[in-house]
Short mmCIF file of C-alpha atoms in Angstrom, two decimals:
data_model
loop_
_atom_site.label_atom_id
_atom_site.label_comp_id
_atom_site.label_asym_id
_atom_site.label_seq_id
_atom_site.Cartn_x
_atom_site.Cartn_y
_atom_site.Cartn_z
CA MET A 1 -2.86 0.37 23.88
CA ASN A 2 -5.73 2.80 23.38
CA ILE A 3 -5.46 5.36 20.59
CA ALA A 4 -8.19 7.98 20.34
CA ILE A 5 -9.05 9.43 16.93
CA VAL A 6 -10.88 12.74 17.14
CA GLY A 7 -12.58 13.31 13.79
CA ALA A 8 -12.74 9.57 13.16
CA ALA A 9 -15.45 9.85 10.50
CA GLY A 10 -13.34 12.05 8.20
CA ALA A 11 -11.08 10.78 5.44
CA PHE A 12 -7.87 10.91 7.49
CA GLY A 13 -9.70 9.74 10.61
CA ARG A 14 -10.82 6.61 8.79
CA TRP A 15 -7.37 6.08 7.32
CA PHE A 16 -5.56 6.37 10.66
CA THR A 17 -8.15 4.15 12.34
CA ALA A 18 -7.40 1.39 9.84
CA PHE A 19 -3.65 2.04 10.02
CA PHE A 20 -3.40 1.82 13.82
CA GLN A 21 -5.59 -1.28 13.96
CA ARG A 22 -3.81 -3.10 11.14
CA GLU A 23 -0.20 -2.00 11.56
CA MET A 24 0.08 -1.34 15.30
CA SER A 25 -2.65 -3.60 16.81
CA ALA A 26 -4.19 -0.69 18.70
CA GLN A 27 -7.61 -0.37 20.29
CA ILE A 28 -9.36 2.65 18.76
CA LEU A 29 -11.51 5.12 20.70
CA ALA A 30 -13.42 6.99 17.98
CA HIS A 31 -14.83 10.44 18.59
CA ASP A 32 -16.86 12.26 15.96
CA PRO A 33 -20.31 13.91 15.94
CA ALA A 34 -21.10 11.93 12.80
CA LEU A 35 -20.74 8.61 14.67
CA THR A 36 -23.65 7.15 16.60
CA ASP A 37 -21.24 5.35 18.94
CA SER A 38 -18.84 8.28 19.43
CA VAL A 39 -16.73 7.92 22.59
CA SER A 40 -17.08 10.81 25.02
CA ILE A 41 -14.37 13.41 25.62
CA GLU A 42 -14.25 12.45 29.30
CA HIS A 43 -13.65 8.79 28.50
CA ILE A 44 -10.91 9.62 26.02
CA VAL A 45 -8.90 11.86 28.34
CA ARG A 46 -9.07 9.09 30.99
CA GLU A 47 -8.31 6.07 28.83
CA ALA A 48 -6.42 7.14 25.70
CA ASP A 49 -2.67 6.60 25.67
CA VAL A 50 -2.33 8.48 22.36
CA LEU A 51 -4.79 11.07 21.10
CA LEU A 52 -4.78 12.12 17.43
CA PHE A 53 -6.78 15.16 16.29
CA CYS A 54 -7.93 14.71 12.67
CA THR A 55 -10.24 17.70 12.72
CA PRO A 56 -10.93 20.54 10.24
CA THR A 57 -8.28 23.25 10.52
CA ARG A 58 -10.65 26.08 11.41
CA HIS A 59 -12.19 24.10 14.28
CA SER A 60 -9.10 22.28 15.57
CA THR A 61 -8.00 24.76 18.24
CA ALA A 62 -11.48 25.04 19.76
CA ILE A 63 -11.88 21.24 19.78
CA ILE A 64 -8.47 20.76 21.38
CA GLU A 65 -9.39 23.27 24.08
CA GLN A 66 -12.42 21.15 24.98
CA PHE A 67 -10.16 18.15 25.56
CA VAL A 68 -7.67 20.26 27.51
CA GLN A 69 -10.44 21.45 29.82
CA ALA A 70 -11.70 17.89 30.37
CA SER A 71 -8.16 16.62 31.03
CA LYS A 72 -7.75 18.98 34.00
CA ALA A 73 -9.95 16.69 36.07
CA VAL A 74 -7.88 13.57 35.28
CA VAL A 75 -4.75 12.44 37.13
CA ARG A 76 -2.52 10.10 35.11
CA GLU A 77 0.54 8.14 36.21
CA GLN A 78 2.15 8.74 32.82
CA PRO A 79 1.38 11.57 30.41
CA ALA A 80 -0.56 10.82 27.26
CA LEU A 81 0.74 11.75 23.81
CA TRP A 82 -1.33 14.26 21.87
CA LEU A 83 -0.88 14.63 18.10
CA ASP A 84 -2.63 16.66 15.43
CA ILE A 85 -2.55 16.61 11.62
CA THR A 86 -3.83 20.10 10.85
CA SER A 87 -2.39 22.22 8.03
CA ILE A 88 -1.77 25.08 10.50
CA LYS A 89 0.50 24.34 13.42
CA SER A 90 1.04 27.31 15.74
CA ALA A 91 -2.43 27.62 17.30
CA PRO A 92 -3.26 23.87 17.64
CA ILE A 93 0.12 23.07 19.18
CA GLN A 94 -0.15 25.99 21.58
CA ALA A 95 -3.57 24.69 22.61
CA MET A 96 -2.32 21.12 23.14
CA LYS A 97 0.53 22.42 25.30
CA GLN A 98 -2.04 23.68 27.81
CA SER A 99 -2.61 20.03 28.76
CA ASP A 100 -0.18 17.83 30.69
CA ALA A 101 0.29 15.60 27.64
CA GLU A 102 3.37 15.31 25.50
CA VAL A 103 2.80 17.13 22.21
CA VAL A 104 3.89 16.62 18.60
CA GLY A 105 2.41 18.28 15.54
CA LEU A 106 2.10 16.27 12.33
CA HIS A 107 1.30 17.51 8.84
CA PRO A 108 0.86 14.90 6.10
CA MET A 109 1.54 16.69 2.82
CA CYS A 110 -1.14 14.77 0.96
CA ALA A 111 -4.75 13.73 1.09
CA ALA A 112 -5.64 10.51 2.89
CA PRO A 113 -3.73 7.83 0.91
CA SER A 114 -5.32 5.00 -1.02
CA ALA A 115 -2.43 2.76 0.12
CA PRO A 116 -1.97 1.07 3.54
CA THR A 117 1.00 3.28 4.49
CA MET A 118 2.34 6.72 3.57
CA ARG A 119 5.27 5.38 1.65
CA GLY A 120 6.38 7.96 -0.90
CA LYS A 121 4.53 10.78 0.89
CA VAL A 122 6.03 13.59 2.99
CA MET A 123 5.12 13.92 6.68
CA ILE A 124 6.19 17.07 8.50
CA VAL A 125 6.93 16.54 12.19
CA CYS A 126 7.00 19.40 14.72
CA ARG A 127 8.30 17.98 18.01
CA GLU A 128 7.21 20.28 20.80
CA ARG A 129 7.24 18.16 23.96
CA LEU A 130 8.32 14.53 23.73
CA HIS A 131 10.04 12.38 26.39
CA HIS A 132 8.18 9.34 27.72
CA TRP A 133 6.69 8.54 24.28
CA GLN A 134 9.93 8.95 22.31
CA SER A 135 10.47 5.25 21.57
CA TRP A 136 6.85 4.58 20.60
CA PHE A 137 6.77 7.67 18.41
CA GLU A 138 9.88 6.59 16.49
CA HIS A 139 8.29 3.17 15.95
CA PHE A 140 5.12 4.89 14.71
CA LEU A 141 7.08 6.96 12.19
CA ALA A 142 8.98 3.91 10.96
CA THR A 143 5.71 1.99 10.51
CA LEU A 144 4.16 4.92 8.69
CA GLN A 145 6.94 4.65 6.03
CA ALA A 146 6.58 8.33 5.09
CA GLU A 147 9.46 10.62 4.19
CA ILE A 148 9.86 12.46 7.49
CA LEU A 149 10.84 16.13 7.57
CA GLU A 150 11.49 17.66 11.00
CA LEU A 151 10.48 21.33 11.23
CA PRO A 152 10.36 23.85 14.09
CA VAL A 153 6.82 24.97 14.87
CA ALA A 154 7.77 28.62 14.28
CA ARG A 155 8.81 27.90 10.66
CA HIS A 156 5.91 25.66 9.70
CA ASP A 157 3.16 28.19 9.02
CA PRO A 158 5.33 30.72 7.11
CA LEU A 159 6.64 27.96 4.84
CA MET A 160 3.16 26.52 4.29
CA ALA A 161 2.01 29.94 3.11
CA GLN A 162 4.26 29.36 0.08
CA ILE A 163 4.01 25.57 -0.30
CA GLN A 164 0.23 25.53 0.04
CA GLY A 165 -1.20 29.05 0.09
CA VAL A 166 0.41 30.45 -3.06
CA VAL A 167 0.14 27.19 -5.00
CA HIS A 168 -3.57 26.75 -4.24
CA ALA A 169 -4.43 30.39 -5.00
CA SER A 170 -2.48 30.19 -8.26
CA ALA A 171 -4.43 27.07 -9.28
CA ILE A 172 -7.77 28.79 -8.67
CA ALA A 173 -6.66 31.89 -10.59
CA GLN A 174 -5.37 29.85 -13.54
CA ALA A 175 -8.61 27.85 -13.67
CA LEU A 176 -10.70 31.04 -13.72
CA GLN A 177 -8.44 32.48 -16.44
CA ILE A 178 -8.90 29.36 -18.57
CA GLY A 179 -12.63 29.41 -17.89
CA ALA A 180 -12.88 32.95 -19.27
CA LEU A 181 -11.67 31.83 -22.71
CA PRO A 182 -14.16 30.95 -25.47
CA GLU A 183 -12.54 27.51 -25.85
CA SER A 184 -13.38 24.80 -23.35
CA ALA A 185 -10.82 23.27 -21.00
CA GLU A 186 -11.01 20.08 -23.08
CA GLN A 187 -10.18 22.00 -26.26
CA LEU A 188 -7.15 23.59 -24.59
CA TRP A 189 -6.08 20.18 -23.26
CA ALA A 190 -5.83 18.91 -26.83
CA LEU A 191 -3.13 21.57 -27.42
CA ARG A 192 -1.18 20.62 -24.30
CA SER A 193 2.55 20.78 -23.78
CA PRO A 194 4.08 18.53 -21.09
CA ALA A 195 4.33 21.55 -18.73
CA TYR A 196 0.67 22.46 -19.32
CA ALA A 197 -0.41 18.86 -18.78
CA LEU A 198 1.35 18.66 -15.42
CA SER A 199 -0.02 22.02 -14.29
CA GLN A 200 -3.54 20.96 -15.25
CA ALA A 201 -3.13 17.71 -13.32
CA SER A 202 -2.30 19.75 -10.22
CA ILE A 203 -5.18 22.17 -10.79
CA GLY A 204 -7.64 19.36 -11.35
CA ARG A 205 -6.47 17.61 -8.19
CA ILE A 206 -7.06 20.75 -6.14
CA LEU A 207 -10.43 21.69 -7.63
CA ARG A 208 -11.78 18.16 -7.34
CA SER A 209 -11.04 18.12 -3.59
CA ASN A 210 -12.91 19.49 -0.58
CA ALA A 211 -13.09 23.29 -0.98
CA ALA A 212 -13.38 23.77 2.79
CA ILE A 213 -9.87 22.36 3.32
CA TYR A 214 -8.31 24.84 0.89
CA GLN A 215 -10.43 27.68 2.26
CA ASP A 216 -9.09 27.05 5.77
CA ILE A 217 -5.51 26.95 4.53
CA GLN A 218 -6.01 30.33 2.85
CA PHE A 219 -7.89 32.08 5.64
CA ASP A 220 -6.39 30.56 8.81
CA ASN A 221 -2.69 30.85 7.97
CA VAL A 222 -1.85 34.47 8.80
CA TYR A 223 1.22 34.35 6.55
CA VAL A 224 -0.69 33.60 3.31
CA GLN A 225 -1.65 37.23 2.62
CA ASP A 226 1.96 38.43 2.58
CA ALA A 227 3.02 35.42 0.48
CA LEU A 228 0.32 36.20 -2.09
CA ARG A 229 1.24 39.89 -2.14
CA GLY A 230 4.84 38.92 -2.89
CA TYR A 231 3.70 36.57 -5.67
CA ILE A 232 1.49 39.26 -7.19
CA ALA A 233 4.39 41.75 -7.09
CA GLN A 234 6.58 39.34 -9.04
CA LEU A 235 3.86 38.87 -11.67
CA GLN A 236 3.27 42.60 -11.87
CA HIS A 237 6.98 43.21 -12.54
CA LEU A 238 6.81 40.82 -15.49
CA VAL A 239 3.68 42.56 -16.79
CA ASP A 240 5.43 45.92 -16.51
CA LEU A 241 8.31 44.63 -18.63
CA LEU A 242 5.89 43.35 -21.28
CA GLU A 243 4.13 46.71 -21.37
CA GLN A 244 7.50 48.46 -21.77
CA GLY A 245 8.16 46.14 -24.69
CA ASP A 246 11.51 47.50 -25.88
CA GLU A 247 14.91 45.83 -26.11
CA THR A 248 15.83 47.06 -22.64
CA ALA A 249 12.74 45.35 -21.24
CA ARG A 250 13.68 42.13 -23.01
CA GLN A 251 17.14 42.25 -21.47
CA GLN A 252 15.63 42.89 -18.03
CA TRP A 253 13.20 39.99 -18.54
CA ARG A 254 16.13 37.71 -19.31
CA GLN A 255 17.96 38.98 -16.21
CA HIS A 256 14.82 38.22 -14.20
CA PHE A 257 14.76 34.70 -15.64
CA ASP A 258 18.45 34.13 -14.85
CA LEU A 259 18.00 35.52 -11.33
CA ALA A 260 15.13 33.08 -10.69
CA ALA A 261 17.36 30.16 -11.73
CA GLU A 262 20.21 31.50 -9.61
CA LYS A 263 17.98 31.86 -6.54
CA LEU A 264 16.86 28.23 -6.74
CA GLY A 265 20.34 26.94 -7.59
CA ALA A 266 21.67 25.03 -10.58
CA THR A 267 21.64 21.66 -8.79
CA TYR A 268 18.06 22.06 -7.59
CA CYS A 269 16.85 23.14 -11.04
CA GLU A 270 18.55 20.13 -12.62
CA GLN A 271 16.96 17.77 -10.09
CA GLN A 272 13.51 19.22 -10.73
CA HIS A 273 14.09 19.05 -14.49
CA GLN A 274 14.84 15.34 -14.18
CA GLN A 275 11.72 14.84 -12.07
CA PHE A 276 9.68 16.67 -14.70
CA GLU A 277 11.05 14.35 -17.37
CA GLN A 278 10.08 11.32 -15.28
CA LEU A 279 6.56 12.64 -14.70
CA SER A 280 6.23 13.54 -18.36
CA CYS A 281 7.19 9.99 -19.34
CA LEU A 282 4.69 8.63 -16.84
CA LEU A 283 1.91 10.78 -18.29
CA SER A 284 2.80 9.49 -21.74
CA ASP A 285 2.55 5.91 -20.49
CA LEU A 286 -0.79 6.54 -18.81
CA ALA A 287 -2.13 8.15 -22.00
CA GLU A 288 -1.72 4.87 -23.91
CA PRO A 289 -5.15 4.15 -25.42
CA GLU A 290 -4.75 0.40 -25.07
CA ASP A 291 -4.33 -0.79 -21.50
CA LEU A 292 -5.29 -3.48 -19.03
CA ILE A 293 -5.63 -3.11 -15.28
CA LEU A 294 -5.13 -6.39 -13.48
CA HIS A 295 -5.48 -7.37 -9.84
CA LEU A 296 -2.59 -9.70 -9.06
CA HIS A 297 -3.98 -12.37 -6.73
CA SER A 298 -0.75 -13.46 -5.08
CA ASP A 299 1.50 -10.86 -3.48
CA ARG A 300 4.73 -12.88 -3.47
CA PRO A 301 8.09 -12.97 -5.25
CA GLY A 302 7.71 -14.42 -8.73
CA ALA A 303 3.98 -13.72 -9.10
CA LEU A 304 4.52 -10.91 -11.61
CA ARG A 305 6.99 -13.03 -13.59
CA GLU A 306 4.33 -15.76 -13.96
CA LEU A 307 1.88 -13.17 -15.25
CA LEU A 308 4.31 -11.70 -17.74
CA GLN A 309 5.29 -15.15 -19.02
CA ILE A 310 1.84 -15.50 -20.51
CA PHE A 311 2.27 -12.32 -22.54
CA GLU A 312 5.67 -13.63 -23.64
CA GLN A 313 4.21 -16.97 -24.68
CA GLN A 314 1.56 -15.18 -26.73
CA GLN A 315 4.26 -12.97 -28.36
CA LEU A 316 2.62 -9.83 -26.99
CA ASN A 317 4.87 -6.83 -26.49
CA LEU A 318 4.11 -4.39 -23.66
CA ARG A 319 4.56 -0.62 -23.91
CA SER A 320 4.52 0.06 -20.17
CA ILE A 321 3.76 -1.41 -16.77
CA HIS A 322 2.95 0.38 -13.50
CA SER A 323 1.93 -0.99 -10.13
CA ALA A 324 0.04 0.29 -7.10
CA ARG A 325 -0.99 -1.16 -3.77
CA GLN A 326 -4.52 -0.18 -2.79
CA LEU A 327 -5.82 0.58 0.71
CA ASP A 328 -7.56 -2.80 0.82
CA GLY A 329 -4.18 -4.48 0.18
CA ARG A 330 -4.80 -5.37 -3.46
CA VAL A 331 -1.88 -5.09 -5.85
CA LEU A 332 -2.93 -3.65 -9.21
CA PHE A 333 -0.87 -3.53 -12.40
CA ARG A 334 -1.63 -1.22 -15.30
CA ILE A 335 -0.22 -2.71 -18.50
CA GLY A 336 0.04 -0.70 -21.72
CA LEU A 337 -0.30 -2.77 -24.88
CA GLU A 338 0.98 -2.40 -28.42
CA GLN A 339 -2.00 -4.38 -29.70
CA ALA A 340 -5.66 -3.45 -29.35
CA ARG A 341 -7.46 -4.87 -26.32
CA SER A 342 -9.94 -6.50 -28.67
CA ASN A 343 -7.15 -8.38 -30.45
CA ALA A 344 -7.81 -12.11 -30.37
CA VAL A 345 -4.32 -12.86 -29.01
CA VAL A 346 -4.79 -10.34 -26.19
CA GLN A 347 -8.13 -11.88 -25.30
CA SER A 348 -6.55 -15.33 -25.34
CA ALA A 349 -3.84 -14.16 -22.95
CA LEU A 350 -6.46 -12.69 -20.61
CA ARG A 351 -8.41 -15.95 -20.56
CA GLN A 352 -5.24 -17.87 -19.76
CA ILE A 353 -4.33 -15.46 -16.96
CA GLN A 354 -7.75 -15.78 -15.35
CA GLN A 355 -7.98 -19.55 -15.87
CA GLN A 356 -4.66 -20.01 -14.06
CA GLY A 357 -5.90 -17.81 -11.22
CA LEU A 358 -3.01 -15.35 -11.57
CA ALA A 359 -5.01 -12.15 -11.85
CA THR A 360 -8.43 -10.63 -12.45
CA LEU A 361 -9.18 -8.00 -15.06
CA VAL A 362 -10.29 -4.91 -13.11
CA SER A 363 -10.68 -2.40 -15.93
CA THR A 364 -9.56 -1.37 -19.40
CA SER A 365 -10.26 2.32 -18.86
CA ARG A 366 -7.65 5.03 -18.61
CA SER A 367 -9.78 6.58 -15.87
CA ALA A 368 -9.45 3.49 -13.67
CA PRO A 369 -8.34 4.25 -10.09
CA VAL A 370 -4.75 3.12 -10.29
CA GLN A 371 -2.05 5.33 -8.79
CA SER A 372 1.26 4.57 -10.41
#
């Protein structure tokens, strides 16, 4: 089948191109101004069975309208399936519905993965018009391996104003607040609590990414302004209590705290507490100064056991072990050591591992690109 990727040169466009070719044996029709061999709009609306828009949020609706206009001149025996992955749903879906195609909105709640599938990631699905392509679409979702959350189109943008809009704005504000201090971010990091460490990881992730993506989420979701006003009002109430400063204010602050916990629910708070503990433990593991990152050559049952046997034979104890599958299919293991990497026994174990062809040493740096 023919699957058209509009915005094929972007990060998600490249990822979905590889995914559909590798996992679903599809023929890709790539459209993007950055490509010298970009397939024309007219050819796509004639030949594409499935069309996926991986375009910048602020331009998505206008781009979709170009394809809608071109599709008016095409008569198809069966409707095509049009999908989009924009962070805003109402306008792009409304535009796609002006075509004769079946329409589903998708929103991956992550950047383009470094793994072959979206396993462990959340994918929001807004089914707007789906009949003929129902079976294929279910197969596509199953192959994607994401955690699927069905959401009505009307609820998507208001909820994203909180999930994305408030969180992103808060990260920018916190970063500017930290930047105004005489100490550097690195000096503050040395004083970190687990909560501060996790918040800084989130802030760093956002600020290291493409600013245009976050700008569009802020400016193009009409619900973000009200969400931010509500957030500011909550902060202002806390500031007012601090300025009041008396025992009554302290009691009101505690009531505010208890009300926040009540609103979220005891079960939810406990679940998130447990997740925090898990992430905190993971950060501790990844902070181990002595580590090895190994590419396991054979992806088969028993391959890891053979690798670990060598550490056992050398009487080397491990502090931690985390694995990740990369986009190119490689399986990487990050192993935390009790001994120094330069230790003669560790070096002997590494030589034995590589001589037996079990794995290759990729890095011994904590900054190595391994996602646990």
